[in-house]
Short mmCIF file of the N, C-alpha and C atoms (twelve columns), coordinates in Angstrom:
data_MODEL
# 
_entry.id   MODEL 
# 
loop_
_atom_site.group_PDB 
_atom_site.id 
_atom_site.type_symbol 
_atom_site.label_atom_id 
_atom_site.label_alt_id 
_atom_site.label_comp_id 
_atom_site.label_asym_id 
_atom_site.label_seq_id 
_atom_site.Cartn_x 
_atom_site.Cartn_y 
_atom_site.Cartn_z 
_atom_site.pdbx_PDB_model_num 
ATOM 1   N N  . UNK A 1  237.822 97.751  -70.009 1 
ATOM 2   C CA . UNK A 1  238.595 98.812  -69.411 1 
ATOM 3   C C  . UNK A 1  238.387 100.107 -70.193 1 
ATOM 4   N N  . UNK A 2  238.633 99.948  -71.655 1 
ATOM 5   C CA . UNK A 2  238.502 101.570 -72.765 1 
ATOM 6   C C  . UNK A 2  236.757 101.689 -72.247 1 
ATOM 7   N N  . UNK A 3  236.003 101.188 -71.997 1 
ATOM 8   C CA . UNK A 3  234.740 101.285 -71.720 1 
ATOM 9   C C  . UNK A 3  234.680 102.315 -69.803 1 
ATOM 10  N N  . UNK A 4  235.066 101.364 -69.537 1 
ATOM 11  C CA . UNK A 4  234.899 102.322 -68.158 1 
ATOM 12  C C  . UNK A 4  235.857 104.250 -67.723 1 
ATOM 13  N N  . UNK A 5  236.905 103.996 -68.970 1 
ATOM 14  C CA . UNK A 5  237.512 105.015 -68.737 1 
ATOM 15  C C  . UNK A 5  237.333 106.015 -69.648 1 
ATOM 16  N N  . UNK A 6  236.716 105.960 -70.659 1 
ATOM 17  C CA . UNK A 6  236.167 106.676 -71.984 1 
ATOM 18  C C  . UNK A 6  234.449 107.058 -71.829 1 
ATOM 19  N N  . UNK A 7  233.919 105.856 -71.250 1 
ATOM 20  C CA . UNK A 7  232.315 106.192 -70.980 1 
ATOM 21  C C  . UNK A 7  231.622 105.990 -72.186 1 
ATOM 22  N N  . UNK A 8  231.872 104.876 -73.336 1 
ATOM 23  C CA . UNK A 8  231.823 104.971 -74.355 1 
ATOM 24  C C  . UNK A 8  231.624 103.387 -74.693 1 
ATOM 25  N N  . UNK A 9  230.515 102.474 -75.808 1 
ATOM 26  C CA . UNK A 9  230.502 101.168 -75.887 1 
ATOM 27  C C  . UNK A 9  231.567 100.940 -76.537 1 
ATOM 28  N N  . UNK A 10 232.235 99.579  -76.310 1 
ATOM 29  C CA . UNK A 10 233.156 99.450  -77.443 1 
ATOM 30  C C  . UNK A 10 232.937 99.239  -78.657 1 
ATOM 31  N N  . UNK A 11 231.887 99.343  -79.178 1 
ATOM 32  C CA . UNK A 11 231.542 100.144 -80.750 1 
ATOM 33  C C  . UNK A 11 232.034 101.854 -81.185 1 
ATOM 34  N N  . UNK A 12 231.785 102.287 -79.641 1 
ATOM 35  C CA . UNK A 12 232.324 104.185 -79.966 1 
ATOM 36  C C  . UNK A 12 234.055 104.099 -80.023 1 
ATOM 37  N N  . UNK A 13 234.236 103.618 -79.088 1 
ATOM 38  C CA . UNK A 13 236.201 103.494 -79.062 1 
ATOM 39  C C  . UNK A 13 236.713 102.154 -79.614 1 
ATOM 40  N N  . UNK A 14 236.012 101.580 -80.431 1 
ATOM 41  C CA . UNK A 14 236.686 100.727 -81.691 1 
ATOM 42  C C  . UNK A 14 237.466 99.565  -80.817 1 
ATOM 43  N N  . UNK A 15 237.575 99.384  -79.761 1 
ATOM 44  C CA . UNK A 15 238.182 98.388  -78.817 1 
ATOM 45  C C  . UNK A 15 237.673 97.094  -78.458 1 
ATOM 46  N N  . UNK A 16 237.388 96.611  -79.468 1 
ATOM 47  C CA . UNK A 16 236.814 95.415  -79.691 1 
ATOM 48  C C  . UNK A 16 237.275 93.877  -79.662 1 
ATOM 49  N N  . UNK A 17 238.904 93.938  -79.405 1 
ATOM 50  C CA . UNK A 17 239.921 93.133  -79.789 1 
ATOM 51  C C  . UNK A 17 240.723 92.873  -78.541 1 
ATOM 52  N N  . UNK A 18 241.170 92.023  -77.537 1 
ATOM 53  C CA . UNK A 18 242.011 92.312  -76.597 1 
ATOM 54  C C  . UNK A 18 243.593 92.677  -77.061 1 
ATOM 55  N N  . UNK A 19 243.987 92.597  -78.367 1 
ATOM 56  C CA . UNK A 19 245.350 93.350  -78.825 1 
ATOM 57  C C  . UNK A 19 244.776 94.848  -79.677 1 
ATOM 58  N N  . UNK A 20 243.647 95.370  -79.034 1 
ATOM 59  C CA . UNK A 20 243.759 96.619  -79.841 1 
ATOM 60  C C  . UNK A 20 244.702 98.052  -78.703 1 
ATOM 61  N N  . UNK A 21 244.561 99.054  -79.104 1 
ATOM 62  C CA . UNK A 21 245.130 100.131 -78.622 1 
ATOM 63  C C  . UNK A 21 244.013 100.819 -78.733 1 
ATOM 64  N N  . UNK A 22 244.080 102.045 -77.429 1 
ATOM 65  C CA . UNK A 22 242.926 102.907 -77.548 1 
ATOM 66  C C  . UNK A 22 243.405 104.503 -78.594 1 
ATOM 67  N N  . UNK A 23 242.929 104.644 -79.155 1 
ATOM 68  C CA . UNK A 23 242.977 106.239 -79.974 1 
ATOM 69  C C  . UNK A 23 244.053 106.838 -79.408 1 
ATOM 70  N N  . UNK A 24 245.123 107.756 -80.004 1 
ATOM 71  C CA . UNK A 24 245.710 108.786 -78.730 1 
ATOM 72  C C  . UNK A 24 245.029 109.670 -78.571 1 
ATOM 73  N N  . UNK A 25 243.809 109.996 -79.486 1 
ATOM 74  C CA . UNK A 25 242.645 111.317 -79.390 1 
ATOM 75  C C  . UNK A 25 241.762 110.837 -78.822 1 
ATOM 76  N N  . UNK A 26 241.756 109.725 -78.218 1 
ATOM 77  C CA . UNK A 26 240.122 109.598 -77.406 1 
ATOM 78  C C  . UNK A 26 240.353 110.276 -76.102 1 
ATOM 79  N N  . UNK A 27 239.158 110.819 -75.867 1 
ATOM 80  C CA . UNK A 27 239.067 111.942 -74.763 1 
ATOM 81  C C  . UNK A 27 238.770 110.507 -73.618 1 
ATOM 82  N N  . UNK A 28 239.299 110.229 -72.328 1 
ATOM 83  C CA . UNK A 28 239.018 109.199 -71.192 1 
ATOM 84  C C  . UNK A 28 238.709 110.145 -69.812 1 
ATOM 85  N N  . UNK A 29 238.854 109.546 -69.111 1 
ATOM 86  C CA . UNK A 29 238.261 109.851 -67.729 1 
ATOM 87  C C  . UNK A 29 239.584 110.934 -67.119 1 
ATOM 88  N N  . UNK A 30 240.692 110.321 -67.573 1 
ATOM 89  C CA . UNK A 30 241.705 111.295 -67.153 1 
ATOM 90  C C  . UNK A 30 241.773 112.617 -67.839 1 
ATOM 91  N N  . UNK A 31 241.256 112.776 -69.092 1 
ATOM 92  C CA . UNK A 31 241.756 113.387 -70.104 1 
ATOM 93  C C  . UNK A 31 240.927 115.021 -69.634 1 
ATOM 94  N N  . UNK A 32 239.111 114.412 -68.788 1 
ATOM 95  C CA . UNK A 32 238.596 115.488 -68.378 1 
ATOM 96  C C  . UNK A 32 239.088 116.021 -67.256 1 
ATOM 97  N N  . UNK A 33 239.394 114.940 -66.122 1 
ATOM 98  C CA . UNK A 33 240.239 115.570 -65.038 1 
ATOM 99  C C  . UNK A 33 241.032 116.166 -65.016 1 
ATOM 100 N N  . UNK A 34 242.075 115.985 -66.107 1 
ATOM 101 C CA . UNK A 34 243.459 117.196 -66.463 1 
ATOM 102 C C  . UNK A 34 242.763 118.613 -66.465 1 
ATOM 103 N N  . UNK A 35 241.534 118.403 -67.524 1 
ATOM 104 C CA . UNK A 35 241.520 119.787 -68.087 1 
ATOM 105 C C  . UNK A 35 240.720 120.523 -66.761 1 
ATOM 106 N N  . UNK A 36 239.813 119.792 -65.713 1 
ATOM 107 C CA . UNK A 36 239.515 120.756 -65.348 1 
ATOM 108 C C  . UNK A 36 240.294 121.123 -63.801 1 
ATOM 109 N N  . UNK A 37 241.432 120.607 -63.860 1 
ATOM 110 C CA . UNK A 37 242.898 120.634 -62.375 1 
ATOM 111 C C  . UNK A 37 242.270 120.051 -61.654 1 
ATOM 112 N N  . UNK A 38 242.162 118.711 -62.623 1 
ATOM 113 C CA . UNK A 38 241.480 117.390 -61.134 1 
ATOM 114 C C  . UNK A 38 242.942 116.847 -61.238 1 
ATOM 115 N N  . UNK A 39 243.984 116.370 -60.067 1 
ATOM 116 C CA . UNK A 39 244.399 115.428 -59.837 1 
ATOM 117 C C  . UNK A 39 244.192 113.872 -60.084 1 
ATOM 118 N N  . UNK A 40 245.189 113.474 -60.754 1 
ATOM 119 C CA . UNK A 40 244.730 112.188 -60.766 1 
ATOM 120 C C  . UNK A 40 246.125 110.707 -61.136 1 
ATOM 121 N N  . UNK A 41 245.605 109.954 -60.666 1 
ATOM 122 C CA . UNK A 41 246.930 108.824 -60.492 1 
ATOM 123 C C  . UNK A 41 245.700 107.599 -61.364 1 
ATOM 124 N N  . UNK A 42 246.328 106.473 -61.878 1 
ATOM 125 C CA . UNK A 42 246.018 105.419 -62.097 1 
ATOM 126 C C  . UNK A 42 246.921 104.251 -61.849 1 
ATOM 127 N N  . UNK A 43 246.874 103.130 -61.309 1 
ATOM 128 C CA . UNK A 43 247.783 102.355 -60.700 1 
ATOM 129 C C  . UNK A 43 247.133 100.825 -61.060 1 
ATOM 130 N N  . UNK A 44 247.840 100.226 -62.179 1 
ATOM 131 C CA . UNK A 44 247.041 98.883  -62.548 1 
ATOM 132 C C  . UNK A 44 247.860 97.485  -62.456 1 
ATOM 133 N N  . UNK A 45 247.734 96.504  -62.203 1 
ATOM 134 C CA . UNK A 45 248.746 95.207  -62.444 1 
ATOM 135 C C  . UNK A 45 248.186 94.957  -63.354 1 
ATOM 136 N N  . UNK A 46 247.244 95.081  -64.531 1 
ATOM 137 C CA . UNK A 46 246.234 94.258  -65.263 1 
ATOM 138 C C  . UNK A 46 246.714 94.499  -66.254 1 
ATOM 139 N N  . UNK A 47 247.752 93.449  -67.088 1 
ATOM 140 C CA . UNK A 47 248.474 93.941  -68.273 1 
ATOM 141 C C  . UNK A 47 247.884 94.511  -69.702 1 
ATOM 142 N N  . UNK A 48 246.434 94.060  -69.868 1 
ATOM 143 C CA . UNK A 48 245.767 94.601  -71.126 1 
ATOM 144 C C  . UNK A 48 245.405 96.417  -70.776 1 
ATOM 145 N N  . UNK A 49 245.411 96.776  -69.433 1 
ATOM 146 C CA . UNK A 49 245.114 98.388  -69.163 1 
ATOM 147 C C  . UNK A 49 246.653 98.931  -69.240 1 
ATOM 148 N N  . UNK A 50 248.171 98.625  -69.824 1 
ATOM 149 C CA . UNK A 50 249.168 98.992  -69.333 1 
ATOM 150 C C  . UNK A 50 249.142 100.183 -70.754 1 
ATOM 151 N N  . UNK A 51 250.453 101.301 -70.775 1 
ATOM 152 C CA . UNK A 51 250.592 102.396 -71.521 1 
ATOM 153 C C  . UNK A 51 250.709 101.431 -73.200 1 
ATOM 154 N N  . UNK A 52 251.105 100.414 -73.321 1 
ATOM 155 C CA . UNK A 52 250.894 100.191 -74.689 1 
ATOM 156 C C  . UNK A 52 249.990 99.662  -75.312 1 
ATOM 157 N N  . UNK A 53 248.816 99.909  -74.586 1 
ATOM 158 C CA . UNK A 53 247.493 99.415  -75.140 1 
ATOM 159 C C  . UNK A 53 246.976 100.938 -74.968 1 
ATOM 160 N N  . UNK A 54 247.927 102.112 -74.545 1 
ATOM 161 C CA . UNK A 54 247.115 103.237 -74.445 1 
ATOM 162 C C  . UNK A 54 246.475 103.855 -73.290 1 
ATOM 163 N N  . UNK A 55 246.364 103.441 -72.311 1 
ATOM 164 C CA . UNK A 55 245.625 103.736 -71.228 1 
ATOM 165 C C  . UNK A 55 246.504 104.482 -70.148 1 
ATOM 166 N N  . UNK A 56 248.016 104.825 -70.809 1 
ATOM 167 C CA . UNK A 56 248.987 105.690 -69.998 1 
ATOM 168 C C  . UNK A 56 248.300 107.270 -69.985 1 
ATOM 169 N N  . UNK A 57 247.796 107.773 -71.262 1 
ATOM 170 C CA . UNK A 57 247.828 109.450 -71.299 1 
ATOM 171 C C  . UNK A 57 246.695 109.934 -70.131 1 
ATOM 172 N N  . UNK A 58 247.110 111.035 -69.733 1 
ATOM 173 C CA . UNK A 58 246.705 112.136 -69.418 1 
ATOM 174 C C  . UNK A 58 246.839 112.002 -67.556 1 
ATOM 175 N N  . UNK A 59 247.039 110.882 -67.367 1 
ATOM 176 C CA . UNK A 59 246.873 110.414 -66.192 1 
ATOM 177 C C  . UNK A 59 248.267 111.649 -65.706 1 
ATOM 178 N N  . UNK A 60 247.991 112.222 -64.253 1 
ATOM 179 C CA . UNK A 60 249.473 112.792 -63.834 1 
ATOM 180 C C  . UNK A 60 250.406 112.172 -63.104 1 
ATOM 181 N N  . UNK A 61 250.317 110.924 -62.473 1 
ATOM 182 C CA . UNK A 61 250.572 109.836 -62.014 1 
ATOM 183 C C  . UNK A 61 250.305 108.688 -62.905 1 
ATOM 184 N N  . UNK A 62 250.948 107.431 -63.386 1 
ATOM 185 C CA . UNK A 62 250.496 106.472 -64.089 1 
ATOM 186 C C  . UNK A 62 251.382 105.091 -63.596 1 
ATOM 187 N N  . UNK A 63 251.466 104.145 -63.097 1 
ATOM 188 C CA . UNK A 63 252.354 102.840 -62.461 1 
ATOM 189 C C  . UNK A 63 251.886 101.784 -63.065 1 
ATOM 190 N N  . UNK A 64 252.328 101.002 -63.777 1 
ATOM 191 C CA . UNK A 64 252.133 99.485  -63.989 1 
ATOM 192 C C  . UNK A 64 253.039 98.433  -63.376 1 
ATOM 193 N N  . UNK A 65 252.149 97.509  -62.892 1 
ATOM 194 C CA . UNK A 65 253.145 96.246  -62.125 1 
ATOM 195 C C  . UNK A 65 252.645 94.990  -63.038 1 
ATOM 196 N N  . UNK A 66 253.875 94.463  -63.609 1 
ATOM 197 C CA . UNK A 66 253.812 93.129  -64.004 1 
ATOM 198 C C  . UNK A 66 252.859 92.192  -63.212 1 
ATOM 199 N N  . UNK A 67 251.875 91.376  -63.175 1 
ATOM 200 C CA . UNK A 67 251.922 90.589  -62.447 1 
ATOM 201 C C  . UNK A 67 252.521 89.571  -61.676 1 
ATOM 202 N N  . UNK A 68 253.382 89.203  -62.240 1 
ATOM 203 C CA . UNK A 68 254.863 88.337  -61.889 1 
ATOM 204 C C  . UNK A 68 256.033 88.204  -61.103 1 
ATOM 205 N N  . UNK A 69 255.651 90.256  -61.228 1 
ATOM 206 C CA . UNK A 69 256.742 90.589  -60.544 1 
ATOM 207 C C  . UNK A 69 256.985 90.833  -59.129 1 
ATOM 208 N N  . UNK A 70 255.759 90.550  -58.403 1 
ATOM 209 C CA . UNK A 70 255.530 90.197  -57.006 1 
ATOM 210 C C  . UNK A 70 255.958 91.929  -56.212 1 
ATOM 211 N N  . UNK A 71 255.610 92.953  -56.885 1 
ATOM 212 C CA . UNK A 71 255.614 93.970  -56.464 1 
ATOM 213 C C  . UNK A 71 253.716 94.446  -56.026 1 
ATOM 214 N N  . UNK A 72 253.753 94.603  -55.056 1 
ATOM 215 C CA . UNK A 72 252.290 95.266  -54.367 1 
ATOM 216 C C  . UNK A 72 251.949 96.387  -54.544 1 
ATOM 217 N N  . UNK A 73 250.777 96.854  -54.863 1 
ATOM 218 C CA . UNK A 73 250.267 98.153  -55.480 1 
ATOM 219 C C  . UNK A 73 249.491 98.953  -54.133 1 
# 
């Protein structure tokens, strides 16, 4: 996931671990869309992409669904 949203191997964003966290300074896919007034939402059930592994910032929209919780995305 830090791979597809950073553009980066997980040797560059250190995410090598499924309990790691991504940087709060790593620049991601959202981080360029902010800057250049791209709109943008991210919407995941996939609990290793949720905000405490990091993958909440920059997004202007951001939703996580438990898997469990039988809510539809």
């Amino acid at each position: 996931m830090a791979s597809l949203l950073t553009g980066l191997p997980p040797s560059a964003h250190n995410l090598t671990d499924a309990g790691a966290r991504l940087a709060a300074g790593q620049t991601t896919i959202a981080g360029v869309a902010r800057d250049a007034a791209v709109r943008t939402a991210f919407f995941t059930g996939v609990p290793p992409s949720f905000k405490a592994f990091g993958f909440g910032a920059s997004w202007e929209r951001f939703n996580e669904y438990l898997p469990s919780s039988g809510d539809q995305i």
